[in-house]
PDB file of C-alpha atoms and ligand atoms in Angstrom:
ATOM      1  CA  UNK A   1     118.966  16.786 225.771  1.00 90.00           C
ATOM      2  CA  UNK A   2     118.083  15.118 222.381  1.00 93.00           C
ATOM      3  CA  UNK A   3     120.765  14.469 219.717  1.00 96.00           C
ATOM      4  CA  UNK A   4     119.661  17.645 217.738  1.00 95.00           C
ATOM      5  CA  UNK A   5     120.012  19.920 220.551  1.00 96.00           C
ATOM      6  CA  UNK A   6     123.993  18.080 221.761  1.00 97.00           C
ATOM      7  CA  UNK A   7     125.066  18.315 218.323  1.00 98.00           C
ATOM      8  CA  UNK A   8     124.102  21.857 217.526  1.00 97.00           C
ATOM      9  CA  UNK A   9     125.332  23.380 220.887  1.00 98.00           C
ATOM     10  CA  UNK A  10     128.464  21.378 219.749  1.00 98.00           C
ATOM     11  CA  UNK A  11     128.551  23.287 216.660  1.00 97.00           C
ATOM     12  CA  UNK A  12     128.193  26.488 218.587  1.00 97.00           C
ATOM     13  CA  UNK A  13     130.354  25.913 220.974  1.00 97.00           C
ATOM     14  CA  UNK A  14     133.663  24.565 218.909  1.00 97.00           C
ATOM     15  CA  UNK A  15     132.816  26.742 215.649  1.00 96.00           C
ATOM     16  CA  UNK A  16     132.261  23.638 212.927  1.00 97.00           C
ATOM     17  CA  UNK A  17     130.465  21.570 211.403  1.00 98.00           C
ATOM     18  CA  UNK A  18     132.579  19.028 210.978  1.00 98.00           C
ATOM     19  CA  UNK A  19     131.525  15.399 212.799  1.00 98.00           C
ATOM     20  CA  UNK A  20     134.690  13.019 212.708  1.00 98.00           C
ATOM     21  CA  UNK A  21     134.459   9.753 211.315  1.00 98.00           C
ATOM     22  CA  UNK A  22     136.659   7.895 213.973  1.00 98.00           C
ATOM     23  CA  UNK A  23     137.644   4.592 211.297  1.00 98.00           C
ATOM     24  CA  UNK A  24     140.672   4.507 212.214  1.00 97.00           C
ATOM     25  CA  UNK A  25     142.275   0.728 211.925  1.00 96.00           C
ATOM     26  CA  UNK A  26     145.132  -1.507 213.719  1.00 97.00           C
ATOM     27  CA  UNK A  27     145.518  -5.019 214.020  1.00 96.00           C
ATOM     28  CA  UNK A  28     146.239  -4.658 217.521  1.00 97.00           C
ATOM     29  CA  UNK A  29     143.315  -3.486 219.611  1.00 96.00           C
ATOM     30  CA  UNK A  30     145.000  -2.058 222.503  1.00 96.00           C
ATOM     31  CA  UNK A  31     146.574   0.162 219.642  1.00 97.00           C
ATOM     32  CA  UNK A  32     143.576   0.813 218.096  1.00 97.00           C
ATOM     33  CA  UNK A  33     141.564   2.116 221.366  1.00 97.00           C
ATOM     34  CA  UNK A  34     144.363   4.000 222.345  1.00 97.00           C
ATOM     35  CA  UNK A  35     144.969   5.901 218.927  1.00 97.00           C
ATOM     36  CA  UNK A  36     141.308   6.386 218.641  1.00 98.00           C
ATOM     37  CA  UNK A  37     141.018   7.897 222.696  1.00 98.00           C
ATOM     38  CA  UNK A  38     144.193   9.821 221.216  1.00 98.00           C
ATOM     39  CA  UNK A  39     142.371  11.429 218.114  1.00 98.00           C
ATOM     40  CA  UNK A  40     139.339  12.777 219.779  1.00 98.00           C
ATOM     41  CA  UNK A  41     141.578  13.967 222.672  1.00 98.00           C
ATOM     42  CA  UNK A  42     143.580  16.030 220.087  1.00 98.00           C
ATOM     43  CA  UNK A  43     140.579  17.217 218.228  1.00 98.00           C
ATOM     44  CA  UNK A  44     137.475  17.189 220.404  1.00 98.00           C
ATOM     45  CA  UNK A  45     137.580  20.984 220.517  1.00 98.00           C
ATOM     46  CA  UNK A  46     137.349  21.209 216.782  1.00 98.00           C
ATOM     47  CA  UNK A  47     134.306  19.003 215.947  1.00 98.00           C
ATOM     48  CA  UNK A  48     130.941  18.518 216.896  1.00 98.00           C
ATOM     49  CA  UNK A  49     130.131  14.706 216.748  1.00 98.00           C
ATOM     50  CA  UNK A  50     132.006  11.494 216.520  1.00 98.00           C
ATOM     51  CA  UNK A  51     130.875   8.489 214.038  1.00 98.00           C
ATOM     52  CA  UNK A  52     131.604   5.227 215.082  1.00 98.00           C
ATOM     53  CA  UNK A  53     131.378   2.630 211.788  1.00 97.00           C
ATOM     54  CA  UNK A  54     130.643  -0.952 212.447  1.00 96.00           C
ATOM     55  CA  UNK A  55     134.844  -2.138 211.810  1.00 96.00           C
ATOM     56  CA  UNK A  56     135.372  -0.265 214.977  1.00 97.00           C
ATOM     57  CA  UNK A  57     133.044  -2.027 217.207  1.00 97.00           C
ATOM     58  CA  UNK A  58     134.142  -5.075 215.350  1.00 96.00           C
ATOM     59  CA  UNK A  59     137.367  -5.035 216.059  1.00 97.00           C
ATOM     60  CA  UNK A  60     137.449  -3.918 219.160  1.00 97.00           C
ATOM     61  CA  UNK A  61     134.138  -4.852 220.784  1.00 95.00           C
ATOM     62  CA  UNK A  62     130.782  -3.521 222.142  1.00 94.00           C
ATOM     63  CA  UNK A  63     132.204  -2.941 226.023  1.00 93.00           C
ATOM     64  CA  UNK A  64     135.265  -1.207 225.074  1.00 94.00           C
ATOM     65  CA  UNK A  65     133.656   1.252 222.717  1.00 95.00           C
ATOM     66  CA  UNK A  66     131.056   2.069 225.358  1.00 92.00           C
ATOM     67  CA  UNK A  67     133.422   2.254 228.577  1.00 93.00           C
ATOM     68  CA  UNK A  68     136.052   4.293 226.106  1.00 96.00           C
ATOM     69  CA  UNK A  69     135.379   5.939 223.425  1.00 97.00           C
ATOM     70  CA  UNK A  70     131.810   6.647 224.333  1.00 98.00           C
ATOM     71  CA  UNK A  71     132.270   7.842 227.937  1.00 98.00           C
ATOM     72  CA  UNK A  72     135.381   9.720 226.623  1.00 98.00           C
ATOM     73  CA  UNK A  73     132.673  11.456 224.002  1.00 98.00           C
ATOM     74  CA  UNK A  74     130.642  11.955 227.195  1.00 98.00           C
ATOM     75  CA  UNK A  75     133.528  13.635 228.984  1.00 98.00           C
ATOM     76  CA  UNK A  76     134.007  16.155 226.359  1.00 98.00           C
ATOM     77  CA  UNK A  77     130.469  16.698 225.593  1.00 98.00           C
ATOM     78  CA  UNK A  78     130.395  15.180 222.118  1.00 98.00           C
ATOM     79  CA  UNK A  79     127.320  13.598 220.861  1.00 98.00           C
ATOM     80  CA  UNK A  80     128.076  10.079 219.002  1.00 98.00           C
ATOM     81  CA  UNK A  81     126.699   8.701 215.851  1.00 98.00           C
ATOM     82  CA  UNK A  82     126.679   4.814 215.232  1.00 98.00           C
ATOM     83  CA  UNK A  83     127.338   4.509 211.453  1.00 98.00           C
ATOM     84  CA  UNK A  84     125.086   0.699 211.658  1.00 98.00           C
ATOM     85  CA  UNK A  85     123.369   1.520 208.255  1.00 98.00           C
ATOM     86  CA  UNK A  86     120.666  -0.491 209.244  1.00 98.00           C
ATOM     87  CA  UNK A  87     119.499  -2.505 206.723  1.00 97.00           C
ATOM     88  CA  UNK A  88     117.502  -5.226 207.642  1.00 98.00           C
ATOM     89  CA  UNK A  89     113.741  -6.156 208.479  1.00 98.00           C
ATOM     90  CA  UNK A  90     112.300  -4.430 212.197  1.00 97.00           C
ATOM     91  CA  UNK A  91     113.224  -7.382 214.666  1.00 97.00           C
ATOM     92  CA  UNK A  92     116.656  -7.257 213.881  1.00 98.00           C
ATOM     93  CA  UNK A  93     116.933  -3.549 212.944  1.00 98.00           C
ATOM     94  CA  UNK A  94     115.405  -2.613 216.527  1.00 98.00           C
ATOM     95  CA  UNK A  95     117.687  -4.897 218.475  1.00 98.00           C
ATOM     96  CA  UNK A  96     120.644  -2.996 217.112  1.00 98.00           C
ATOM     97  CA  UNK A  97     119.137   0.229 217.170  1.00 98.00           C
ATOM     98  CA  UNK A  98     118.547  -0.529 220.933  1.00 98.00           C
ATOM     99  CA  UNK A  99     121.501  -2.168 221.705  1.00 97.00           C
ATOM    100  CA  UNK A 100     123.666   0.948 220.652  1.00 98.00           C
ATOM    101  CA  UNK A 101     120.728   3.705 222.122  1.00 98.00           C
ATOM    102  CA  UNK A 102     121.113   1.579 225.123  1.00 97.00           C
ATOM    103  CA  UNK A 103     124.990   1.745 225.318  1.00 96.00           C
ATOM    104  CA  UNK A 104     124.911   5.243 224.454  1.00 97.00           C
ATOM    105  CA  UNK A 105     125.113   6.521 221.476  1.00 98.00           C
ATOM    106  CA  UNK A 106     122.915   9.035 220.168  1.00 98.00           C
ATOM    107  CA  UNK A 107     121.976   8.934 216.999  1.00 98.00           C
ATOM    108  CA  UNK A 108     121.985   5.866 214.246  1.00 98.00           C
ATOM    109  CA  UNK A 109     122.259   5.959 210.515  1.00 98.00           C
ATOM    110  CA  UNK A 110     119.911   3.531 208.700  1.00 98.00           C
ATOM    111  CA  UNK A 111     119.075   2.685 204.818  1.00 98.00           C
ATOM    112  CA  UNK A 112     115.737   3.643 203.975  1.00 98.00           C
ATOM    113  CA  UNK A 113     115.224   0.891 201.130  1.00 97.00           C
ATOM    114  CA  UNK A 114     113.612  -0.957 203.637  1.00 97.00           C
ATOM    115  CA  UNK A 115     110.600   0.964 204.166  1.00 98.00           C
ATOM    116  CA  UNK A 116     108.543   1.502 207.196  1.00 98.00           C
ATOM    117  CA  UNK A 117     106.380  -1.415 207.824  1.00 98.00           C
ATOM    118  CA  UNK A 118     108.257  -3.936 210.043  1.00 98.00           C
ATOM    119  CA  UNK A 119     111.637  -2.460 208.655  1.00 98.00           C
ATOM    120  CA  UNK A 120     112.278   1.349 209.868  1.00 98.00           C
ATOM    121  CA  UNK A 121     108.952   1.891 212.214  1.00 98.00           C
ATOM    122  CA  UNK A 122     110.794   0.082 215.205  1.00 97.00           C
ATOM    123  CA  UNK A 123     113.913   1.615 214.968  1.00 98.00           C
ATOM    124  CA  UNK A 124     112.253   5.271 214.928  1.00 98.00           C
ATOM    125  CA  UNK A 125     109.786   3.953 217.766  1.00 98.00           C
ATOM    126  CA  UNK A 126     112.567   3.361 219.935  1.00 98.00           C
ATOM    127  CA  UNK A 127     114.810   6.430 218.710  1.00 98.00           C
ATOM    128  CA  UNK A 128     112.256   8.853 219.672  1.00 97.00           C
ATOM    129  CA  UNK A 129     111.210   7.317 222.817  1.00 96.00           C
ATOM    130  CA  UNK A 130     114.799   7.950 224.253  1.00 96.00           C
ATOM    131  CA  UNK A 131     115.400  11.213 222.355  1.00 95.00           C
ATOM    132  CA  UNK A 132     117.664   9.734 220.149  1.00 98.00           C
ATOM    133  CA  UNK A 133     117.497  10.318 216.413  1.00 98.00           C
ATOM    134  CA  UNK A 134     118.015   8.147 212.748  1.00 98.00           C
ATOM    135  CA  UNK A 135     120.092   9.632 210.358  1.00 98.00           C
ATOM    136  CA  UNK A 136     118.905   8.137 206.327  1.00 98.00           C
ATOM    137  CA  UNK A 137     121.475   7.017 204.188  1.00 98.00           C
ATOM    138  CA  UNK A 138     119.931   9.237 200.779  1.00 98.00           C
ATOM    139  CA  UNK A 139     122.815   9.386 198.782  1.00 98.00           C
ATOM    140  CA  UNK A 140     125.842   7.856 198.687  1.00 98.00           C
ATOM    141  CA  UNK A 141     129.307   9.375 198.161  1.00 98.00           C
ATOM    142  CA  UNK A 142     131.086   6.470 196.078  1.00 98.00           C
ATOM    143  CA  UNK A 143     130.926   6.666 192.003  1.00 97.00           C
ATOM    144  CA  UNK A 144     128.877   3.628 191.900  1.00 98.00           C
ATOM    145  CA  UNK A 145     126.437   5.205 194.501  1.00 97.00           C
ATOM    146  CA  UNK A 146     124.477   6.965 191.194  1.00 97.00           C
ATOM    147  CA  UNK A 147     123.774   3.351 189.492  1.00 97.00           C
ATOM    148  CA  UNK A 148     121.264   2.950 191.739  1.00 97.00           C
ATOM    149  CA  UNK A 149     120.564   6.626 193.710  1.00 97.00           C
ATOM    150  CA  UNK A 150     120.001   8.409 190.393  1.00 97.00           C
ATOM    151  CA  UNK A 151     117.866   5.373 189.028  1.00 97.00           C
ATOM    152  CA  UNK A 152     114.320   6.782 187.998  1.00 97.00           C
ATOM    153  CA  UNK A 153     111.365   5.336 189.645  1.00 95.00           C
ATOM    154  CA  UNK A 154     108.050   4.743 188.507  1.00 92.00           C
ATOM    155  CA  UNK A 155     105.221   6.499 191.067  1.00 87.00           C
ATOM    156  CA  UNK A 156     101.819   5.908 191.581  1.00 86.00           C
ATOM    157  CA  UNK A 157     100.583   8.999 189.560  1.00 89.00           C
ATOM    158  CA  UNK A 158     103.006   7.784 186.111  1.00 87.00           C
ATOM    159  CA  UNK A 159     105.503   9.862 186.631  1.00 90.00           C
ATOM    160  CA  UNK A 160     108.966   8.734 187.013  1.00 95.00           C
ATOM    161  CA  UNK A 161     111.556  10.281 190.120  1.00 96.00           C
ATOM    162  CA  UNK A 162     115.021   9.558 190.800  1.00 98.00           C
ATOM    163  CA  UNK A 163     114.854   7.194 193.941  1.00 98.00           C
ATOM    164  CA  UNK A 164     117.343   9.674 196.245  1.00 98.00           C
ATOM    165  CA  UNK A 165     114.298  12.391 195.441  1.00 98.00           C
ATOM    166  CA  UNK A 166     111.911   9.711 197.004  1.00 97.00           C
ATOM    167  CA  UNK A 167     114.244   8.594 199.876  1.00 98.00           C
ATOM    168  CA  UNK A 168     114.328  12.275 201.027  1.00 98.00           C
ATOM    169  CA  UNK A 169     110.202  12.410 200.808  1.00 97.00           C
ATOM    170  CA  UNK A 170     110.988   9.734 203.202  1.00 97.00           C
ATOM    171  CA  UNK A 171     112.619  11.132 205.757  1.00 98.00           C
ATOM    172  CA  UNK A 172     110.526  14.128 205.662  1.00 98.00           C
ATOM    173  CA  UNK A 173     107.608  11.731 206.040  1.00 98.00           C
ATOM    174  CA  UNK A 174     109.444   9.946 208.957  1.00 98.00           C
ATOM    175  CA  UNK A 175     110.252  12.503 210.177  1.00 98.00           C
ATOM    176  CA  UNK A 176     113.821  11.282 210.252  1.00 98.00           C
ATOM    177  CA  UNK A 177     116.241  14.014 211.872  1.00 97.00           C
ATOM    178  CA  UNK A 178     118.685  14.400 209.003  1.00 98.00           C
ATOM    179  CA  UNK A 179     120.181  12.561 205.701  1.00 98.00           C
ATOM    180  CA  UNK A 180     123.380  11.512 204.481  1.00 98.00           C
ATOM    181  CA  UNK A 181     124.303  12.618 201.005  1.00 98.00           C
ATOM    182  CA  UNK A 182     128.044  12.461 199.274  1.00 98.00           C
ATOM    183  CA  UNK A 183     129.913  15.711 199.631  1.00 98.00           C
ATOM    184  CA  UNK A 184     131.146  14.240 196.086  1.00 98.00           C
ATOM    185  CA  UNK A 185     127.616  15.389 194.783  1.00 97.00           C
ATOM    186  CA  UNK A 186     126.997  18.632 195.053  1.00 98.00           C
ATOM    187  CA  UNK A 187     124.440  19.028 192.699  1.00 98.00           C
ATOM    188  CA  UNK A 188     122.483  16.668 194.654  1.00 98.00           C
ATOM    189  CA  UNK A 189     123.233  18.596 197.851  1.00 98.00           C
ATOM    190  CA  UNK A 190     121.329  21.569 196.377  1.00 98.00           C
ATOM    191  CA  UNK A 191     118.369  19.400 195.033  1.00 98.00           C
ATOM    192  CA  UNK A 192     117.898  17.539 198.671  1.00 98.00           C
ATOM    193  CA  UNK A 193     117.961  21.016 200.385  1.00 98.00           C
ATOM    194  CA  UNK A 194     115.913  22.339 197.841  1.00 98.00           C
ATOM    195  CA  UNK A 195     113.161  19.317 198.969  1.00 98.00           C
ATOM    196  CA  UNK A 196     113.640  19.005 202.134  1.00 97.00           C
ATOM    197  CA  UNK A 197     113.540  22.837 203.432  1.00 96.00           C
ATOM    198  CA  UNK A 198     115.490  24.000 206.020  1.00 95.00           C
ATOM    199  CA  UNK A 199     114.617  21.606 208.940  1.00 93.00           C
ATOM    200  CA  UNK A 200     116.163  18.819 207.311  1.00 97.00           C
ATOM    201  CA  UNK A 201     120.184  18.038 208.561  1.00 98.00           C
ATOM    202  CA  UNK A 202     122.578  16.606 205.644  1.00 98.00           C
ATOM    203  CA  UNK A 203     125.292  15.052 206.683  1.00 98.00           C
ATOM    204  CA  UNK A 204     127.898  14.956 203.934  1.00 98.00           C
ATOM    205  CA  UNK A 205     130.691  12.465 203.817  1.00 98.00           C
ATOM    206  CA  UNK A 206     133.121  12.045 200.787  1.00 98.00           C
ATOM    207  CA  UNK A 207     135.778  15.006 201.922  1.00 97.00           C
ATOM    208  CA  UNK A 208     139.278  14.571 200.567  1.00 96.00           C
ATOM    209  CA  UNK A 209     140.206  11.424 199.602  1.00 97.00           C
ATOM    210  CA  UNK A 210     136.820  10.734 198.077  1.00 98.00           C
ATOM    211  CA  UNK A 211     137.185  14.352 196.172  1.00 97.00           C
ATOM    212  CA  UNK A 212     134.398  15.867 197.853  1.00 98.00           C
ATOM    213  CA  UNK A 213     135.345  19.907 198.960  1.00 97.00           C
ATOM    214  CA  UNK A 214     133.983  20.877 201.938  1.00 97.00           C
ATOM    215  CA  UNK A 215     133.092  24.456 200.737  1.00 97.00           C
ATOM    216  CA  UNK A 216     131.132  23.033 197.689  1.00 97.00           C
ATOM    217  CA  UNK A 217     129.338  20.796 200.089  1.00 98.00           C
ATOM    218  CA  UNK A 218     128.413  23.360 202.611  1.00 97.00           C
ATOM    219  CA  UNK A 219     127.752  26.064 200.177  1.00 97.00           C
ATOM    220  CA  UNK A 220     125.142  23.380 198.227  1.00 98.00           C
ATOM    221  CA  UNK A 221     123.546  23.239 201.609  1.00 98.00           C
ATOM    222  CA  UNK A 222     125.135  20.654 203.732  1.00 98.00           C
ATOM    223  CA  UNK A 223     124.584  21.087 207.248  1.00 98.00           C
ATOM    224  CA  UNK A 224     127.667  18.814 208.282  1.00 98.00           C
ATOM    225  CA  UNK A 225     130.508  17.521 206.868  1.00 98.00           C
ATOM    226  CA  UNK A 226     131.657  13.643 207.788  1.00 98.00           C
ATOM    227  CA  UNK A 227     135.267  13.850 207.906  1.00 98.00           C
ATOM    228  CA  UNK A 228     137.741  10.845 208.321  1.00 98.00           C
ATOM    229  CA  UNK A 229     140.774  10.184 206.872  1.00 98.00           C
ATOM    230  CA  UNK A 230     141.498  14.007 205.825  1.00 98.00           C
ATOM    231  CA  UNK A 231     141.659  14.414 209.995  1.00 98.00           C
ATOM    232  CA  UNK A 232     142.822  11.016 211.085  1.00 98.00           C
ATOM    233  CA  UNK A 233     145.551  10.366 208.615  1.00 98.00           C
ATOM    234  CA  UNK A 234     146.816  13.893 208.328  1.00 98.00           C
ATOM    235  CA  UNK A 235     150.642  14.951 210.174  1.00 97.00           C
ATOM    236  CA  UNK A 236     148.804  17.358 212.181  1.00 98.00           C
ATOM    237  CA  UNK A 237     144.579  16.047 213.049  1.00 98.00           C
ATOM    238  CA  UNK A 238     144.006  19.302 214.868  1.00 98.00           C
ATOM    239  CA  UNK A 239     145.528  21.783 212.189  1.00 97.00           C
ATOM    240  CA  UNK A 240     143.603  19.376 209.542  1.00 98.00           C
ATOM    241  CA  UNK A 241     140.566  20.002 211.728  1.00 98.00           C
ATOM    242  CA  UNK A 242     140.895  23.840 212.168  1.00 97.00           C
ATOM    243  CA  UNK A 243     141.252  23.952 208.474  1.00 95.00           C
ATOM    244  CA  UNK A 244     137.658  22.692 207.807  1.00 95.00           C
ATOM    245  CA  UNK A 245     136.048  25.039 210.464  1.00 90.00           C
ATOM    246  CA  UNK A 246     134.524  27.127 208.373  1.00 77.00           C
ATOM    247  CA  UNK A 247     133.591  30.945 208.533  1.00 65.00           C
ATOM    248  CA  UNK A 248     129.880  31.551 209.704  1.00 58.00           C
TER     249      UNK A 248
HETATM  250  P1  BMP B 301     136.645   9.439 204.796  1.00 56.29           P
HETATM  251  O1  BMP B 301     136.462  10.911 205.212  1.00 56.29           O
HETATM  252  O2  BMP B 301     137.874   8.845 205.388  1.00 56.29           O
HETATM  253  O3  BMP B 301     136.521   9.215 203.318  1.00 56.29           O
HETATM  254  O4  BMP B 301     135.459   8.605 205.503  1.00 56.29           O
HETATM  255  C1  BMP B 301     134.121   8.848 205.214  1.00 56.29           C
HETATM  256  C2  BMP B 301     133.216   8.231 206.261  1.00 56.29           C
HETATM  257  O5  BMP B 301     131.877   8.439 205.860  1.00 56.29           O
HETATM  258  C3  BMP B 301     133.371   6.740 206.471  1.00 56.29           C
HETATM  259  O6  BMP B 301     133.101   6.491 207.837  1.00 56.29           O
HETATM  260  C4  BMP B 301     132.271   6.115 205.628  1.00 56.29           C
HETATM  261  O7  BMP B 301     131.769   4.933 206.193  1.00 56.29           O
HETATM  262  C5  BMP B 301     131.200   7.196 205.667  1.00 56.29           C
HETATM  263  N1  BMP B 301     130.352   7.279 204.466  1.00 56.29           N
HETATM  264  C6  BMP B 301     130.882   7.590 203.230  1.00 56.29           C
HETATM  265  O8  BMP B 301     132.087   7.758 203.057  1.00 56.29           O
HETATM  266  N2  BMP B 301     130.025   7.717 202.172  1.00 56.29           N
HETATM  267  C7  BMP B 301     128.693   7.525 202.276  1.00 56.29           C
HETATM  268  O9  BMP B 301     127.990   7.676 201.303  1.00 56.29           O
HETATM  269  C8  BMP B 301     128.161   7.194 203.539  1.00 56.29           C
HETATM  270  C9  BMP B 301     129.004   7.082 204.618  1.00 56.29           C
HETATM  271  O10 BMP B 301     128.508   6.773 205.803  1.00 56.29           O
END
């Protein structure tokens, strides 16, 4: 099944659209594996996806994540997102892109500033090949993000665009299966959705301790909410979790 259909009967299934940014960090790595296993055990029921950043496979390696965390995703049918923000030109983006398809996960974020020629084209040859799908970083949630997001660029025909309204031409171009833009904007929200039509997922990160709502977001037209810290760091995960299920 491809990454659209896993996540959505996901979201069916367990009521949200919340996908759980699993970030959590130890010095220890035994620790860390086993408080990670620990979240998703606790909250699996109450979220459709789990993102897995680069600091987790840093610290705690490419065969651990696989034979744990991924398997354990596997177990209780959630489909993983690597959080790689690929970034780089195609040889190098497509060896990551297929050394995390081919480990398992099933879907990869990547920056679109790098265009398609021998930057992007490789990765999305070898996404949709395996029924995988890229996720494009479009806008992010930090206060810095608008420096450059919000910049106005120059097109072809004279007239001037803010380079996130270009980025999500992109993906509709690419064909890219969904976007990432800050739950922190949701102005911007409303303008991507307004682009991109309905087909188009937006992921929206920047809940809670970034000051992103996730009402705001979802009413602006996010189609999920990235959620870390607000779950992970909360007294009770699942209660924090049941409280951003939110009514149909
Ligand atoms: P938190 O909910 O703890 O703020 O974490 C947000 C998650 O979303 C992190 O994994 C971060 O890497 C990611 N993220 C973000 O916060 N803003 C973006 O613009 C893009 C992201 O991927």
């Amino acid at each position: 099944m491809s990454f659209e259909g896993k996540i959505r009967r996901a979201a069916e299934r367990n009521k949200t659209r919340t996908v759980l940014a699993l970030d959590l960090e130890d010095p220890d790595p035994q620790r860390l594996l086993t408080r990670s296993r620990e979240i998703i055990q606790e909250v699996n029921r109450l979220i459709c996806a789990i993102k897995i950043n680069r600091q987790l496979v840093m610290a705690l390696g490419l065969k651990p994540v696989a034979e744990s965390i991924l398997n354990l995703a596997k177990v209780v049918a959630l489909p993983t997102i690597m959080d790689a923000k690929l970034n780089d030109v195609g040889h190098t983006n497509l060896f990551m892109a297929r050394t995390y398809f081919d480990l398992g996960f099933d879907a990869v974020i990547a920056s679109p500033v790098v265009g398609w020629e021998n930057g992007l084209d490789a990765v999305f040859e070898a996404a949709n090949s395996r029924s995988k799908a890229v996720i494009l970083l479009t806008y992010m949630s930090n206060p810095g993000a608008e420096a450059f997001y919000s910049l106005k660029a120059a097109q072809p025909n004279g007239n001037a665009r803010p380079i996130f309204e270009i980025l999500t031409d992109l993906a509709l171009r690419w064909k890219a299966h969904g976007v990432v833009v800050g739950a922190t904007k949701p102005e911007i929200i409303a303008r991507v959705r307004e682009l991109a039509g309905a087909n188009l997922s937006i992921y929206s990160p920047g809940i809670g301790p970034q000051g992103g709502h996730p009402v705001t977001a979802m009413d602006a037209g996010a189609t999920y909410l990235i959620v870390g810290r607000a779950i992970y760091n909360s007294p009770d995960p699942s209660r924090a979790a049941m409280e951003l299920r939110l009514p149909p």
